[in-house]
Short mmCIF file of N, CA and C in Angstrom, two decimals:
data_model
loop_
_atom_site.label_atom_id
_atom_site.label_comp_id
_atom_site.label_asym_id
_atom_site.label_seq_id
_atom_site.Cartn_x
_atom_site.Cartn_y
_atom_site.Cartn_z
N UNK Z 141 -3.57 13.44 -7.15
CA UNK Z 141 -3.28 12.05 -7.41
C UNK Z 141 -1.77 11.87 -7.60
N UNK Z 142 -1.25 10.83 -7.01
CA UNK Z 142 0.18 10.55 -7.11
C UNK Z 142 0.50 9.92 -8.47
N UNK Z 143 1.70 10.17 -8.97
CA UNK Z 143 2.10 9.54 -10.22
C UNK Z 143 2.87 8.25 -9.97
N UNK Z 144 2.99 7.82 -8.71
CA UNK Z 144 3.64 6.57 -8.38
C UNK Z 144 2.68 5.42 -8.62
N UNK Z 145 3.14 4.42 -9.36
CA UNK Z 145 2.33 3.23 -9.57
C UNK Z 145 3.18 2.00 -9.28
N UNK Z 146 2.53 0.98 -8.78
CA UNK Z 146 3.20 -0.26 -8.42
C UNK Z 146 2.39 -1.42 -8.95
N UNK Z 147 3.05 -2.54 -9.20
CA UNK Z 147 2.38 -3.73 -9.71
C UNK Z 147 2.29 -4.79 -8.63
N UNK Z 148 1.31 -5.67 -8.77
CA UNK Z 148 1.14 -6.80 -7.87
C UNK Z 148 2.44 -7.60 -7.83
N UNK Z 149 2.90 -7.92 -6.62
CA UNK Z 149 4.12 -8.71 -6.45
C UNK Z 149 5.39 -7.88 -6.37
N UNK Z 150 5.30 -6.60 -6.67
CA UNK Z 150 6.47 -5.73 -6.63
C UNK Z 150 6.91 -5.51 -5.17
N UNK Z 151 8.22 -5.49 -4.94
CA UNK Z 151 8.75 -5.26 -3.59
C UNK Z 151 8.84 -3.76 -3.35
N UNK Z 152 8.27 -3.34 -2.22
CA UNK Z 152 8.26 -1.92 -1.84
C UNK Z 152 8.68 -1.78 -0.38
N UNK Z 153 8.97 -0.55 0.02
CA UNK Z 153 9.28 -0.28 1.42
C UNK Z 153 8.53 0.97 1.85
N UNK Z 154 8.28 1.08 3.16
CA UNK Z 154 7.56 2.22 3.71
C UNK Z 154 8.03 2.44 5.13
N UNK Z 155 7.85 3.66 5.60
CA UNK Z 155 8.26 4.04 6.95
C UNK Z 155 7.09 3.91 7.91
N UNK Z 156 7.41 3.60 9.17
CA UNK Z 156 6.43 3.57 10.26
C UNK Z 156 7.15 3.93 11.54
N UNK Z 157 6.45 3.90 12.65
CA UNK Z 157 7.00 4.38 13.91
C UNK Z 157 8.24 3.61 14.39
N UNK Z 158 8.38 2.34 14.00
CA UNK Z 158 9.54 1.56 14.42
C UNK Z 158 10.66 1.53 13.38
N UNK Z 159 10.51 2.25 12.29
CA UNK Z 159 11.56 2.26 11.26
C UNK Z 159 10.99 2.07 9.88
N UNK Z 160 11.67 1.25 9.08
CA UNK Z 160 11.26 0.99 7.70
C UNK Z 160 10.93 -0.49 7.54
N UNK Z 161 9.89 -0.78 6.80
CA UNK Z 161 9.48 -2.16 6.53
C UNK Z 161 9.49 -2.40 5.03
N UNK Z 162 9.83 -3.62 4.66
CA UNK Z 162 9.81 -4.03 3.26
C UNK Z 162 8.76 -5.12 3.10
N UNK Z 163 8.07 -5.08 1.97
CA UNK Z 163 7.06 -6.09 1.70
C UNK Z 163 6.69 -6.08 0.24
N UNK Z 164 5.59 -6.76 -0.08
CA UNK Z 164 5.16 -6.89 -1.47
C UNK Z 164 3.76 -6.31 -1.65
N UNK Z 165 3.52 -5.78 -2.84
CA UNK Z 165 2.20 -5.27 -3.19
C UNK Z 165 1.29 -6.46 -3.44
N UNK Z 166 0.14 -6.47 -2.75
CA UNK Z 166 -0.85 -7.53 -2.93
C UNK Z 166 -1.82 -7.13 -4.04
N UNK Z 167 -2.32 -5.89 -3.96
CA UNK Z 167 -3.24 -5.41 -5.00
C UNK Z 167 -3.44 -3.91 -4.87
N UNK Z 168 -3.92 -3.32 -5.95
CA UNK Z 168 -4.27 -1.91 -5.99
C UNK Z 168 -5.77 -1.81 -5.70
N UNK Z 169 -6.15 -0.87 -4.84
CA UNK Z 169 -7.55 -0.69 -4.47
C UNK Z 169 -8.03 0.64 -5.04
N UNK Z 170 -9.14 0.59 -5.80
CA UNK Z 170 -9.66 1.81 -6.41
C UNK Z 170 -11.10 2.10 -6.00
N UNK Z 171 -11.56 1.43 -4.95
CA UNK Z 171 -12.89 1.72 -4.40
C UNK Z 171 -12.85 1.52 -2.90
N UNK Z 172 -13.81 2.10 -2.21
CA UNK Z 172 -13.84 2.01 -0.75
C UNK Z 172 -13.94 0.56 -0.33
N UNK Z 173 -13.12 0.19 0.67
CA UNK Z 173 -13.10 -1.19 1.16
C UNK Z 173 -12.73 -1.19 2.64
N UNK Z 174 -12.69 -2.36 3.23
CA UNK Z 174 -12.31 -2.52 4.63
C UNK Z 174 -11.11 -3.46 4.71
N UNK Z 175 -10.19 -3.16 5.61
CA UNK Z 175 -9.09 -4.07 5.90
C UNK Z 175 -8.85 -4.04 7.41
N UNK Z 176 -8.91 -5.21 8.01
CA UNK Z 176 -8.76 -5.36 9.47
C UNK Z 176 -9.70 -4.42 10.23
N UNK Z 177 -10.92 -4.25 9.74
CA UNK Z 177 -11.91 -3.43 10.42
C UNK Z 177 -11.76 -1.94 10.21
N UNK Z 178 -10.82 -1.52 9.37
CA UNK Z 178 -10.60 -0.10 9.09
C UNK Z 178 -11.05 0.23 7.68
N UNK Z 179 -11.67 1.39 7.54
CA UNK Z 179 -12.14 1.85 6.24
C UNK Z 179 -10.95 2.35 5.41
N UNK Z 180 -10.89 1.90 4.17
CA UNK Z 180 -9.90 2.39 3.22
C UNK Z 180 -10.66 3.23 2.21
N UNK Z 181 -10.44 4.53 2.24
CA UNK Z 181 -11.19 5.47 1.40
C UNK Z 181 -10.51 5.65 0.04
N UNK Z 182 -10.32 4.56 -0.67
CA UNK Z 182 -9.67 4.61 -1.98
C UNK Z 182 -10.69 4.92 -3.06
N UNK Z 183 -10.21 5.47 -4.16
CA UNK Z 183 -11.05 5.73 -5.33
C UNK Z 183 -10.18 5.65 -6.57
N UNK Z 184 -10.78 5.75 -7.74
CA UNK Z 184 -9.98 5.73 -8.97
C UNK Z 184 -9.01 6.90 -9.01
N UNK Z 185 -9.44 8.07 -8.51
CA UNK Z 185 -8.58 9.25 -8.50
C UNK Z 185 -7.55 9.21 -7.38
N UNK Z 186 -7.83 8.46 -6.31
CA UNK Z 186 -6.93 8.35 -5.16
C UNK Z 186 -6.79 6.88 -4.75
N UNK Z 187 -6.08 6.09 -5.57
CA UNK Z 187 -5.95 4.66 -5.24
C UNK Z 187 -5.03 4.44 -4.04
N UNK Z 188 -5.18 3.28 -3.44
CA UNK Z 188 -4.28 2.85 -2.37
C UNK Z 188 -3.82 1.44 -2.71
N UNK Z 189 -2.76 1.01 -2.05
CA UNK Z 189 -2.21 -0.31 -2.30
C UNK Z 189 -2.27 -1.14 -1.02
N UNK Z 190 -2.72 -2.38 -1.15
CA UNK Z 190 -2.65 -3.33 -0.05
C UNK Z 190 -1.27 -3.96 -0.15
N UNK Z 191 -0.51 -3.85 0.93
CA UNK Z 191 0.85 -4.40 0.96
C UNK Z 191 0.96 -5.40 2.11
N UNK Z 192 1.81 -6.38 1.93
CA UNK Z 192 2.03 -7.40 2.95
C UNK Z 192 3.47 -7.32 3.43
N UNK Z 193 3.65 -7.16 4.72
CA UNK Z 193 4.97 -7.07 5.32
C UNK Z 193 5.74 -8.37 5.12
N UNK Z 194 6.98 -8.25 4.68
CA UNK Z 194 7.83 -9.41 4.51
C UNK Z 194 8.24 -10.02 5.84
N UNK Z 195 8.21 -9.23 6.91
CA UNK Z 195 8.65 -9.70 8.23
C UNK Z 195 7.52 -10.38 9.00
N UNK Z 196 6.34 -9.74 9.03
CA UNK Z 196 5.24 -10.24 9.86
C UNK Z 196 4.10 -10.87 9.06
N UNK Z 197 4.02 -10.57 7.77
CA UNK Z 197 2.91 -11.07 6.97
C UNK Z 197 1.64 -10.26 7.13
N UNK Z 198 1.70 -9.22 7.95
CA UNK Z 198 0.53 -8.37 8.17
C UNK Z 198 0.25 -7.55 6.92
N UNK Z 199 -1.04 -7.33 6.65
CA UNK Z 199 -1.44 -6.53 5.49
C UNK Z 199 -1.99 -5.19 5.93
N UNK Z 200 -1.71 -4.17 5.12
CA UNK Z 200 -2.19 -2.82 5.42
C UNK Z 200 -2.35 -2.07 4.10
N UNK Z 201 -3.16 -1.02 4.11
CA UNK Z 201 -3.35 -0.17 2.94
C UNK Z 201 -2.45 1.06 3.07
N UNK Z 202 -1.82 1.43 1.96
CA UNK Z 202 -0.95 2.60 1.94
C UNK Z 202 -1.21 3.42 0.68
N UNK Z 203 -1.11 4.73 0.83
CA UNK Z 203 -1.20 5.62 -0.33
C UNK Z 203 0.09 5.48 -1.13
N UNK Z 204 0.02 5.71 -2.44
CA UNK Z 204 1.23 5.55 -3.29
C UNK Z 204 2.41 6.41 -2.83
N UNK Z 205 2.13 7.61 -2.35
CA UNK Z 205 3.22 8.50 -1.94
C UNK Z 205 3.94 8.02 -0.68
N UNK Z 206 3.37 7.06 0.05
CA UNK Z 206 4.01 6.49 1.23
C UNK Z 206 4.96 5.35 0.88
N UNK Z 207 4.88 4.84 -0.35
CA UNK Z 207 5.66 3.68 -0.76
C UNK Z 207 6.83 4.06 -1.64
N UNK Z 208 7.90 3.25 -1.55
CA UNK Z 208 9.07 3.41 -2.42
C UNK Z 208 9.46 2.03 -2.94
N UNK Z 209 10.00 1.99 -4.14
CA UNK Z 209 10.49 0.72 -4.65
C UNK Z 209 11.70 0.29 -3.84
N UNK Z 210 11.73 -1.00 -3.50
CA UNK Z 210 12.83 -1.51 -2.67
C UNK Z 210 13.91 -2.12 -3.54
#
């Protein structure tokens, strides 16, 4: 389990194939869920964060270790 924690509304950044994106944390997910037709295998021991891109508005789930405070 990662020791990184983020709060709703906090600005974060993450890397992807086209570079780095900045956005905001929408919510922390601690149970299995779906986003855009993809399974998010989150749990209390392995939470994920739903983040919204500041550029496109697209939402995606990311593990805490993939995110950095912006």
